[in-house]
CSV table of C-alpha atoms in Angstrom, one decimal:
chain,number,residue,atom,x,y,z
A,290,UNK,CA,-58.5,146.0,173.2
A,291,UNK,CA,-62.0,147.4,172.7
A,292,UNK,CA,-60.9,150.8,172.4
A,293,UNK,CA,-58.4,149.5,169.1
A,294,UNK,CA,-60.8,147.7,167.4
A,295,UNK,CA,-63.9,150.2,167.5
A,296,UNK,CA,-62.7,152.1,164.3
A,297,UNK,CA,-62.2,149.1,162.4
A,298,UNK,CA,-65.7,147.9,163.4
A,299,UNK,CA,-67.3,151.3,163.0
A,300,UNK,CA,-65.8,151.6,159.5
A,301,UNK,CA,-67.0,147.9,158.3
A,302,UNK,CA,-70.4,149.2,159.4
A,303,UNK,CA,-70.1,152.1,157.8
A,304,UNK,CA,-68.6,150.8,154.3
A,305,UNK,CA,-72.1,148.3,154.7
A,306,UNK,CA,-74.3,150.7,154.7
A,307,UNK,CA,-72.6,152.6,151.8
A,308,UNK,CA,-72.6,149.4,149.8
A,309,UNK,CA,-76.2,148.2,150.7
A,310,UNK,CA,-77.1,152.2,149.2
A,311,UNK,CA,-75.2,151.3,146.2
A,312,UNK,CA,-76.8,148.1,145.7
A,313,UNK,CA,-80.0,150.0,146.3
A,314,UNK,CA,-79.6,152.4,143.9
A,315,UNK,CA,-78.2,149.9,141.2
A,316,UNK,CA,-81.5,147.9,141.4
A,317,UNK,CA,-83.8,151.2,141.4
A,318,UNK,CA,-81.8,153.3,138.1
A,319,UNK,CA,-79.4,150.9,136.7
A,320,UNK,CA,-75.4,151.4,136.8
A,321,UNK,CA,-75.2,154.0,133.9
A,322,UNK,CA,-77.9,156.2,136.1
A,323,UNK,CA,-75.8,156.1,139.2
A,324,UNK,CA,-75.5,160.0,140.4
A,325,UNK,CA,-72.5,161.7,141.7
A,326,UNK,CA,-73.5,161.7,145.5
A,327,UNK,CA,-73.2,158.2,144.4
A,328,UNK,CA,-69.8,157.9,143.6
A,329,UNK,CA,-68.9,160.1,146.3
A,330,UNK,CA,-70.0,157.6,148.9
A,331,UNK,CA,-67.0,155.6,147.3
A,332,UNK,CA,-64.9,158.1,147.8
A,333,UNK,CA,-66.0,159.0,151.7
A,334,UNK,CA,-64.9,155.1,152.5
A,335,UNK,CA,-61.7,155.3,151.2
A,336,UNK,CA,-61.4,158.7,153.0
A,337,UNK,CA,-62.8,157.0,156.3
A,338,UNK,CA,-60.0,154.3,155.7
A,339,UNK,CA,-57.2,156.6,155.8
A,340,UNK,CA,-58.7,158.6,159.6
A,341,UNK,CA,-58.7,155.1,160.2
A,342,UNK,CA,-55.5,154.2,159.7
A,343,UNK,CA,-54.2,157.8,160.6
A,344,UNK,CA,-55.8,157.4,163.9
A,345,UNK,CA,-54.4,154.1,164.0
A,346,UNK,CA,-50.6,155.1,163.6
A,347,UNK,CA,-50.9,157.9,165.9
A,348,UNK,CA,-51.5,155.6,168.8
A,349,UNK,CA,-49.5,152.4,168.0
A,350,UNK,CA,-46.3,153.5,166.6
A,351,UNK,CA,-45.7,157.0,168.4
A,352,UNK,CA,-47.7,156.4,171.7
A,353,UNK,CA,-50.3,159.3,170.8
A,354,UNK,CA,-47.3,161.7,171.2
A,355,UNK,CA,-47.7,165.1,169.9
A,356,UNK,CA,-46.1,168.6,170.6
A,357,UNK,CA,-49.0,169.6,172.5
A,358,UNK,CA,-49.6,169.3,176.4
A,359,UNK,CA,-45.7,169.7,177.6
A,360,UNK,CA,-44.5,172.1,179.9
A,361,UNK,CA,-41.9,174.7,179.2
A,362,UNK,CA,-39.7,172.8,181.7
A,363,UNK,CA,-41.0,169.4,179.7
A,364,UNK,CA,-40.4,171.2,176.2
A,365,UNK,CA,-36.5,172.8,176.7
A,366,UNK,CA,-35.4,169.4,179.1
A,367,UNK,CA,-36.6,166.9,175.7
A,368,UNK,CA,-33.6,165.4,174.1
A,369,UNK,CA,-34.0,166.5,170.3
A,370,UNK,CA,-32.1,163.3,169.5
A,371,UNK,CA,-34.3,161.3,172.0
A,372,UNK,CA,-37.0,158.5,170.8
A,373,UNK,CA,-39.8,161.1,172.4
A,374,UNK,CA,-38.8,164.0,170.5
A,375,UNK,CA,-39.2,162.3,167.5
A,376,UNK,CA,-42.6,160.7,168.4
A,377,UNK,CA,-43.8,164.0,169.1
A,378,UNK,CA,-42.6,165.5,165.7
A,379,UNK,CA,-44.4,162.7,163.5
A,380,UNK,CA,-47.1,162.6,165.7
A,381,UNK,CA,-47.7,166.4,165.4
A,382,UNK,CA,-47.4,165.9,161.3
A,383,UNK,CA,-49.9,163.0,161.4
A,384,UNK,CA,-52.5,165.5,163.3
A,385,UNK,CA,-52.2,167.8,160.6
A,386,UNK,CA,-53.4,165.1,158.4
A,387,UNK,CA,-55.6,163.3,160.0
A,388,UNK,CA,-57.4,166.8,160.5
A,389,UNK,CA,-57.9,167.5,157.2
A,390,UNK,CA,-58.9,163.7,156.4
A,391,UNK,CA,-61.5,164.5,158.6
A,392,UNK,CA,-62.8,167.8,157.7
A,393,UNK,CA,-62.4,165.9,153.9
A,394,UNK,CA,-65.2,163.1,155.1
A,395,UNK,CA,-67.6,165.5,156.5
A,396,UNK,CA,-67.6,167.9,153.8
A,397,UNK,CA,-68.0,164.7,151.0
A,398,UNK,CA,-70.9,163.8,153.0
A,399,UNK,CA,-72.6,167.0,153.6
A,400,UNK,CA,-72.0,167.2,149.3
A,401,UNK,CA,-73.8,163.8,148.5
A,402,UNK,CA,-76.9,165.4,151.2
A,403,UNK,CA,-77.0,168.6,148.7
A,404,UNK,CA,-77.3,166.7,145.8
A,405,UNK,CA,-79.7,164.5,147.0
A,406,UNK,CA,-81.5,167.4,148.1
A,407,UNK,CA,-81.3,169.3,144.8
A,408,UNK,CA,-83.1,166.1,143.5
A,409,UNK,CA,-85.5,165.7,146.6
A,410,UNK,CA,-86.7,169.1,145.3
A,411,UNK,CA,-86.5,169.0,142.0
A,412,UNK,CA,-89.2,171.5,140.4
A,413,UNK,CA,-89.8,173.6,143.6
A,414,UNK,CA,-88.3,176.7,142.5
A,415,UNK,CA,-87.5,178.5,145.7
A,416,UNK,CA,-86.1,174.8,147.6
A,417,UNK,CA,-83.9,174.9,144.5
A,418,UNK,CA,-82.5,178.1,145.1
A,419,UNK,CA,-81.4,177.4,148.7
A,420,UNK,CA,-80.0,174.0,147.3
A,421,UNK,CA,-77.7,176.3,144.9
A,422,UNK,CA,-77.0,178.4,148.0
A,423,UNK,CA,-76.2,175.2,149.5
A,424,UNK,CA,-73.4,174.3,147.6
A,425,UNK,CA,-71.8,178.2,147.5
A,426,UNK,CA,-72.0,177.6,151.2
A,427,UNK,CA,-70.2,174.3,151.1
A,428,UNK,CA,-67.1,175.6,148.8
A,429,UNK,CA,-66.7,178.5,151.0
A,430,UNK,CA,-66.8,176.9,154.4
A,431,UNK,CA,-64.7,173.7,153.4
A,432,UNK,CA,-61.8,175.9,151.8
A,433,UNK,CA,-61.9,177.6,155.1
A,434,UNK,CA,-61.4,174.9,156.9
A,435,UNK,CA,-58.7,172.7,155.0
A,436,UNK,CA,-57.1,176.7,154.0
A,437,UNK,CA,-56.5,177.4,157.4
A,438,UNK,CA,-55.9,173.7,159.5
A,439,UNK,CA,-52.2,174.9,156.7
A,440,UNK,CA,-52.3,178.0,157.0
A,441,UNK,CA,-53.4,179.4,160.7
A,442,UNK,CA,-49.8,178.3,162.2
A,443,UNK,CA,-46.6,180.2,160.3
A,444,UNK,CA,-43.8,179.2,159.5
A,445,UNK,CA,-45.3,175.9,158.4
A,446,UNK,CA,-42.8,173.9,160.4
A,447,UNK,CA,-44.0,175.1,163.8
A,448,UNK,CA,-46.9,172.6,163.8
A,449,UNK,CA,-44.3,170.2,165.0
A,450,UNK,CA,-42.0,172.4,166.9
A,451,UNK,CA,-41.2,171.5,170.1
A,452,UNK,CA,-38.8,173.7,171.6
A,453,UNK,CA,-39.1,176.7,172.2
A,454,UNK,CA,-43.1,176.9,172.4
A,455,UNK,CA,-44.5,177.4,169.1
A,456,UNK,CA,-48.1,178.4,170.8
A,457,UNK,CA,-51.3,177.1,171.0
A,458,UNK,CA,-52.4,177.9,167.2
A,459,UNK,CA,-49.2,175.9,166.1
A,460,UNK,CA,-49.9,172.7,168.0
A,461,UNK,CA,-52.4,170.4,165.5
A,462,UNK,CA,-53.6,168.2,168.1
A,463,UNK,CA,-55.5,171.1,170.4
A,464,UNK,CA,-55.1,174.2,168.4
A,465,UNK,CA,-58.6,176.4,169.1
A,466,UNK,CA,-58.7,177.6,165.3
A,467,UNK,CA,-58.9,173.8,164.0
A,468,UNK,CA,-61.4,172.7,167.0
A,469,UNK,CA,-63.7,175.8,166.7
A,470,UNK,CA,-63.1,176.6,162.7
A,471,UNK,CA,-64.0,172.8,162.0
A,472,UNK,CA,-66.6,172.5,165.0
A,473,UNK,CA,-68.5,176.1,163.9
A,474,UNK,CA,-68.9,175.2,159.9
A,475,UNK,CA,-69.6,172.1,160.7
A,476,UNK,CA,-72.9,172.9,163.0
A,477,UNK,CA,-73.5,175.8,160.6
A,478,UNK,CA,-73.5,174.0,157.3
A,479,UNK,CA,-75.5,170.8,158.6
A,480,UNK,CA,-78.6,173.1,160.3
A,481,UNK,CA,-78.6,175.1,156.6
A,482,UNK,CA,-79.0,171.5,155.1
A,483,UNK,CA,-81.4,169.6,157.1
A,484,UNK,CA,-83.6,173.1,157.1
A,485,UNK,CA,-84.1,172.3,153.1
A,486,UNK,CA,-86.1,169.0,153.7
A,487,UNK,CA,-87.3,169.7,156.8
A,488,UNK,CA,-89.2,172.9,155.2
A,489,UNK,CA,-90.7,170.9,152.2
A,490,UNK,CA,-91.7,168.5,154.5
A,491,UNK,CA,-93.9,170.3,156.8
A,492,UNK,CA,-95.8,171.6,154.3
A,493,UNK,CA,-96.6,167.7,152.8
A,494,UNK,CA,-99.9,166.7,153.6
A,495,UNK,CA,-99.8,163.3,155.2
A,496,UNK,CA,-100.4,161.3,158.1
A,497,UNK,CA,-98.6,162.5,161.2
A,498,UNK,CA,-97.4,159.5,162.4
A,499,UNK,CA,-95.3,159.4,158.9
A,500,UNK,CA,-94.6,163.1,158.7
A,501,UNK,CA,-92.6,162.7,162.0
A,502,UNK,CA,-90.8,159.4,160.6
A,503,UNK,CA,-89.7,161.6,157.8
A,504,UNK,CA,-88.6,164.5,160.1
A,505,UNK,CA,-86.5,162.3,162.0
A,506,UNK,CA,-84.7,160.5,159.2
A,507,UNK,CA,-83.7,164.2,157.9
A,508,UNK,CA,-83.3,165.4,161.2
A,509,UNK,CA,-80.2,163.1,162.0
A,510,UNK,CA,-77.8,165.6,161.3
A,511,UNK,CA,-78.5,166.7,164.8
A,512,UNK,CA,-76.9,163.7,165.8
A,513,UNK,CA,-73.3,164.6,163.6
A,514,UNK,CA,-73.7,168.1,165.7
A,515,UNK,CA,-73.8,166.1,168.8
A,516,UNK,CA,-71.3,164.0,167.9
A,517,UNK,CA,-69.1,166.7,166.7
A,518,UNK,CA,-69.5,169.2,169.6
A,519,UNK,CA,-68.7,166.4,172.0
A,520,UNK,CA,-65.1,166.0,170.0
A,521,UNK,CA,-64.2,169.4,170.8
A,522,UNK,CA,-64.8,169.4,174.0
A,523,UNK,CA,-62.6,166.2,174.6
A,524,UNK,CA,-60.1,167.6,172.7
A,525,UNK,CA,-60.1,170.8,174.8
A,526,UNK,CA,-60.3,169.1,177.9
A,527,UNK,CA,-58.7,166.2,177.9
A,528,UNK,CA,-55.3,166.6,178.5
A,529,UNK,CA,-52.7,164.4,177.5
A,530,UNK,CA,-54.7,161.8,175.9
A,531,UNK,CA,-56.4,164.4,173.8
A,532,UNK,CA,-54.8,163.0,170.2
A,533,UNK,CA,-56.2,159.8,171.1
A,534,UNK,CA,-59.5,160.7,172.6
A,535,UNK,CA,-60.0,162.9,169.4
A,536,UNK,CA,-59.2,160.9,167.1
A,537,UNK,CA,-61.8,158.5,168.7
A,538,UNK,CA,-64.7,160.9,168.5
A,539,UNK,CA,-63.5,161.9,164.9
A,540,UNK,CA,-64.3,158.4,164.0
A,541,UNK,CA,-67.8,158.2,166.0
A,542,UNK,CA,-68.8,161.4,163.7
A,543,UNK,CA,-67.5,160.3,161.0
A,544,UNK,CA,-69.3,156.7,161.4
A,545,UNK,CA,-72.8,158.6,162.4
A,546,UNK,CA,-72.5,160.6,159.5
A,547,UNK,CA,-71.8,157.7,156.9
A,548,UNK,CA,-75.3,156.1,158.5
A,549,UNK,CA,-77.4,159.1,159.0
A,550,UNK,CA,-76.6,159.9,155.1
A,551,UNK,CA,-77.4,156.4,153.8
A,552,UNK,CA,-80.5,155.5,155.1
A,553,UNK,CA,-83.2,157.8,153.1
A,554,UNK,CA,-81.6,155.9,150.0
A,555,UNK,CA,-81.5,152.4,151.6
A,556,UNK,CA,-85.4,152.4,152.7
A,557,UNK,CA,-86.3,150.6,149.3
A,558,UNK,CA,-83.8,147.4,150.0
A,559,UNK,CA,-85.0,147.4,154.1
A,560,UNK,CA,-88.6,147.5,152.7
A,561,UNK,CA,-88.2,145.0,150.4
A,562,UNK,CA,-86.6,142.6,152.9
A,563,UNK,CA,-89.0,143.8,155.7
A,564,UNK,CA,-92.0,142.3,153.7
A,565,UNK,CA,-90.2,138.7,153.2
A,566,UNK,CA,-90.0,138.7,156.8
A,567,UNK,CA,-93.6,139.8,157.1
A,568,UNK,CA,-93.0,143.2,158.9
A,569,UNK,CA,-93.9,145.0,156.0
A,570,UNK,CA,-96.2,147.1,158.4
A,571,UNK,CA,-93.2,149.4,159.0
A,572,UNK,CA,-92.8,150.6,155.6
A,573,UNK,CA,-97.2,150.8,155.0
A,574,UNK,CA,-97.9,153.4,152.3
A,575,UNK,CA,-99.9,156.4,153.1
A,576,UNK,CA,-103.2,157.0,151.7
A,577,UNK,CA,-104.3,160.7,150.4
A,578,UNK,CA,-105.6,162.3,153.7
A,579,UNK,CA,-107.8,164.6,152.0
A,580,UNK,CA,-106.2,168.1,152.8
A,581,UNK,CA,-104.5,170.4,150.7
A,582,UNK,CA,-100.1,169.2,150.6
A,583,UNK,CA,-97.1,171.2,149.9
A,584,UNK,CA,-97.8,174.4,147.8
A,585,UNK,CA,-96.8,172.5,144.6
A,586,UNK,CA,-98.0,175.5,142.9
A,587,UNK,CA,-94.5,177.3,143.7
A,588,UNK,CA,-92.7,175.0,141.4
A,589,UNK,CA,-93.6,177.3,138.5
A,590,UNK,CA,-91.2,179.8,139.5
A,591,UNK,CA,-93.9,182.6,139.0
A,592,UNK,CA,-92.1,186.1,139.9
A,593,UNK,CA,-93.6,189.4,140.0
A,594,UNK,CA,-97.5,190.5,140.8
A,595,UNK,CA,-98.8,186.8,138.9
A,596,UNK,CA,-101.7,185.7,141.4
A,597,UNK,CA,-102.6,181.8,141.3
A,598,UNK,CA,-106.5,181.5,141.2
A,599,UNK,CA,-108.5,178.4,140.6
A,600,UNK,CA,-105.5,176.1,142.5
A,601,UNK,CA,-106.0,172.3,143.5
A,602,UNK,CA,-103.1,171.0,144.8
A,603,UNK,CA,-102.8,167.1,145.0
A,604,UNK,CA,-102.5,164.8,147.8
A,605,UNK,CA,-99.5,162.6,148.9
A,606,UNK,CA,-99.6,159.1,148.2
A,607,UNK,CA,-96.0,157.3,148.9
A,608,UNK,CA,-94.1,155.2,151.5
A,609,UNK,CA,-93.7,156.1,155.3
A,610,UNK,CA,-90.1,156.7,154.0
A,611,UNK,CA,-90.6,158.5,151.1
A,612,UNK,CA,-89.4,158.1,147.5
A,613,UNK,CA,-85.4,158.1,147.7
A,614,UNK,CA,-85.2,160.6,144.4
A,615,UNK,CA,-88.1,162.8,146.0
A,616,UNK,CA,-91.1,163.3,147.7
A,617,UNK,CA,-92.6,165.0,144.8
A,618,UNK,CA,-92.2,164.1,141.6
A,619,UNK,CA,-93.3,164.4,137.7
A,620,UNK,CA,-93.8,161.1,136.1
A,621,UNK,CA,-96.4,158.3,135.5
A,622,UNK,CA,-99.4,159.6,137.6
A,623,UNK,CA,-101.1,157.7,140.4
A,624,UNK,CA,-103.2,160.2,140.8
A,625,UNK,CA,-105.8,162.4,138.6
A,626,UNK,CA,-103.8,165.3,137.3
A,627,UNK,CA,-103.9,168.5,139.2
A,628,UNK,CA,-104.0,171.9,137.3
A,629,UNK,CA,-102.7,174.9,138.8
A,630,UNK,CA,-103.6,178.1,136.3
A,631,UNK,CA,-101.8,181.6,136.8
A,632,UNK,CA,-103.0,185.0,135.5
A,633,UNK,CA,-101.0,187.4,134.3
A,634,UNK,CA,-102.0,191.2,132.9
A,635,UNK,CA,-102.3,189.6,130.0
A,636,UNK,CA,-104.9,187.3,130.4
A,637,UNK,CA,-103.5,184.6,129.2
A,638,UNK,CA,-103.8,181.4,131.6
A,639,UNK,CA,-100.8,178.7,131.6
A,640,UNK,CA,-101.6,175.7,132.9
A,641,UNK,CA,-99.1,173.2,134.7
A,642,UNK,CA,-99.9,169.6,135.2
A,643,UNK,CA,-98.6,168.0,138.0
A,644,UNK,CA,-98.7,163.8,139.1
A,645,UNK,CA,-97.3,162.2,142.0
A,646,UNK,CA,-95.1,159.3,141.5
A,647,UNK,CA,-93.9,156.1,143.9
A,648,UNK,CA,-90.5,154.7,143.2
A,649,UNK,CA,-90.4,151.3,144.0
A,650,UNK,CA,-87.0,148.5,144.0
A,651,UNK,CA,-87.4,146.2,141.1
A,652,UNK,CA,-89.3,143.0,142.3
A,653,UNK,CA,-91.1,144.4,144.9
């Protein structure tokens, strides 16, 4: 009874936290300023819905039957006009599906992380640039994916074949291309991403204790990894159960994923209601520490032989959590203005201001 009612709990969960970021991001910018990684949160519930329910189907009303895990004895002795051989047939379709639902989900999310990135970055030339590389890497690796969970198994049909053997690529529920195709671009893709704020990061200037807060917030990734590398192993171990067991773990990831990708942009609304409750210590700004932070100066995009003389760089005043549009940002100053000058052959100095901005949810 537990086991049938985790998805549905997981995916309440889940659709909270996506609607406590929406809230949060309606009370920070306003409906009309809503983003696209915004509106693709939407679109990641109703996707988590239908695993859900895909899951769901595979289990109740065909027994988590598929054409995978028979004998050849099992295989040529199945009555084609049998109950069985049916259940097998749509449960092999519904694999198919539910596999590309799934890859569907996690590529959404790892989208609404780029764009959140792209902003996180915003005006740091060479973070930009891997954010742009970002999304080529995205495209390329999701069309992989959903290409071949069609295409790696021909004639189409065979991914519900029972008799004789279609082979291991041909049967959805096990078949090493989908585990290792999905399992590989999906490790690949989320250590590219969570290397974009983890560099800009380590070069803020800020208290320690917060830096590693930080690091850990954008390091949960790891965790969808984790998550993700222990569903291919169940799936290639389990035997007989694996369409269930799978579809279990698909679900976990899934749920992990929805969380790990919602909390930088619901810190404002858990600060907020952290400091009615008087535990406000949790979200205590930092204080400029003194010390040089990030190399702002790169956000120039300066190319060629241009040397940077004369630099200050400014200190980092903001929330243990950070800003949710960006750590750094151009706006109404809280601190003096800092001037970075470049020389060129020329000798003519440009001079870029830059301030440091906290974003706060209205009321607080």
């Amino acid at each position: 009874m537990a086991a049938e009612a985790e998805p549905w709990i997981l995916l309440a969960i889940g659709s909270a936290f996506v609607a406590l970021r929406l809230y949060a991001r309606w009370s920070k910018v306003g409906f009309r300023e809503l983003q696209l990684d915004d509106y693709l949160w939407v679109v990641f519930v109703l996707g988590f819905a239908a695993d859900n329910a895909l899951a769901y189907t595979v289990g109740a009303f065909f027994h988590g039957l598929t054409n995978s895990y028979m004998t050849p004895e099992e295989r040529e002795a199945l009555d084609p006009n049998s109950e069985e051989f049916d259940n097998r047939q749509w449960g092999s379709k519904i694999q198919i599906a539910g596999w590309s639902v799934y890859a569907f989900n996690l590529w959404v999310v790892k989208f609404t992380f780029a764009i959140f990135f792209s902003r996180l970055t915003s005006g740091v030339s060479h973070l930009q640039a891997r954010v742009r590389i970002a999304y080529v890497l995205l495209g390329v690796t999701y069309i992989y994916v959903a290409l071949g969970f069609l295409l790696s198994c021909q004639p189409f049909h065979h991914f519900w074949q029972i008799f004789p053997d279609p082979g291991k690529l041909c049967e959805p529920t096990n078949s090493p291309y989908y585990v290792l195709s999905a399992l590989i671009s999906d490790i690949v893709t989320d250590l590219y991403l969570v290397s974009i704020p983890l560099s800009l990061l380590w070069g803020v200037k800020i208290p320690m204790r917060k830096k590693v807060v930080l690091l850990g917030l954008f390091s949960g990734s790891f965790f969808v990894i984790i998550a993700g590398t222990i569903r291919g192993i169940v799936i290639l171990t389990a035997g007989p159960e694996g369409a269930i067991s799978g579809s279990q773990w698909a679900n976990r990831e899934t749920f992990v994923a929805a969380i790990i990708g919602n909390l930088p942009s619901c810190q404002p609304l858990f600060r907020k209601w952290a400091s009615k409750v008087g535990l406000s210590g949790i979200f205590t700004r930092s204080h400029a520490t003194g010390g040089p932070s990030y190399p702002l100066s790169s956000m120039n995009g300066g190319r060629g032989t241009e040397r940077r003389t004369g630099a200050q760089v400014s200190n980092f005043t903001g929330t243990a959590w950070a800003s949710d549009e960006r750590i750094v940002d151009s706006s109404e100053s809280v601190l003096p203005s800092n001037k970075v000058f470049d020389n060129n052959s020329n000798n003519i100095v440009v001079t870029h201001d830059f301030t440091v901005k906290e974003e706060y949810l209205k009321g607080t």
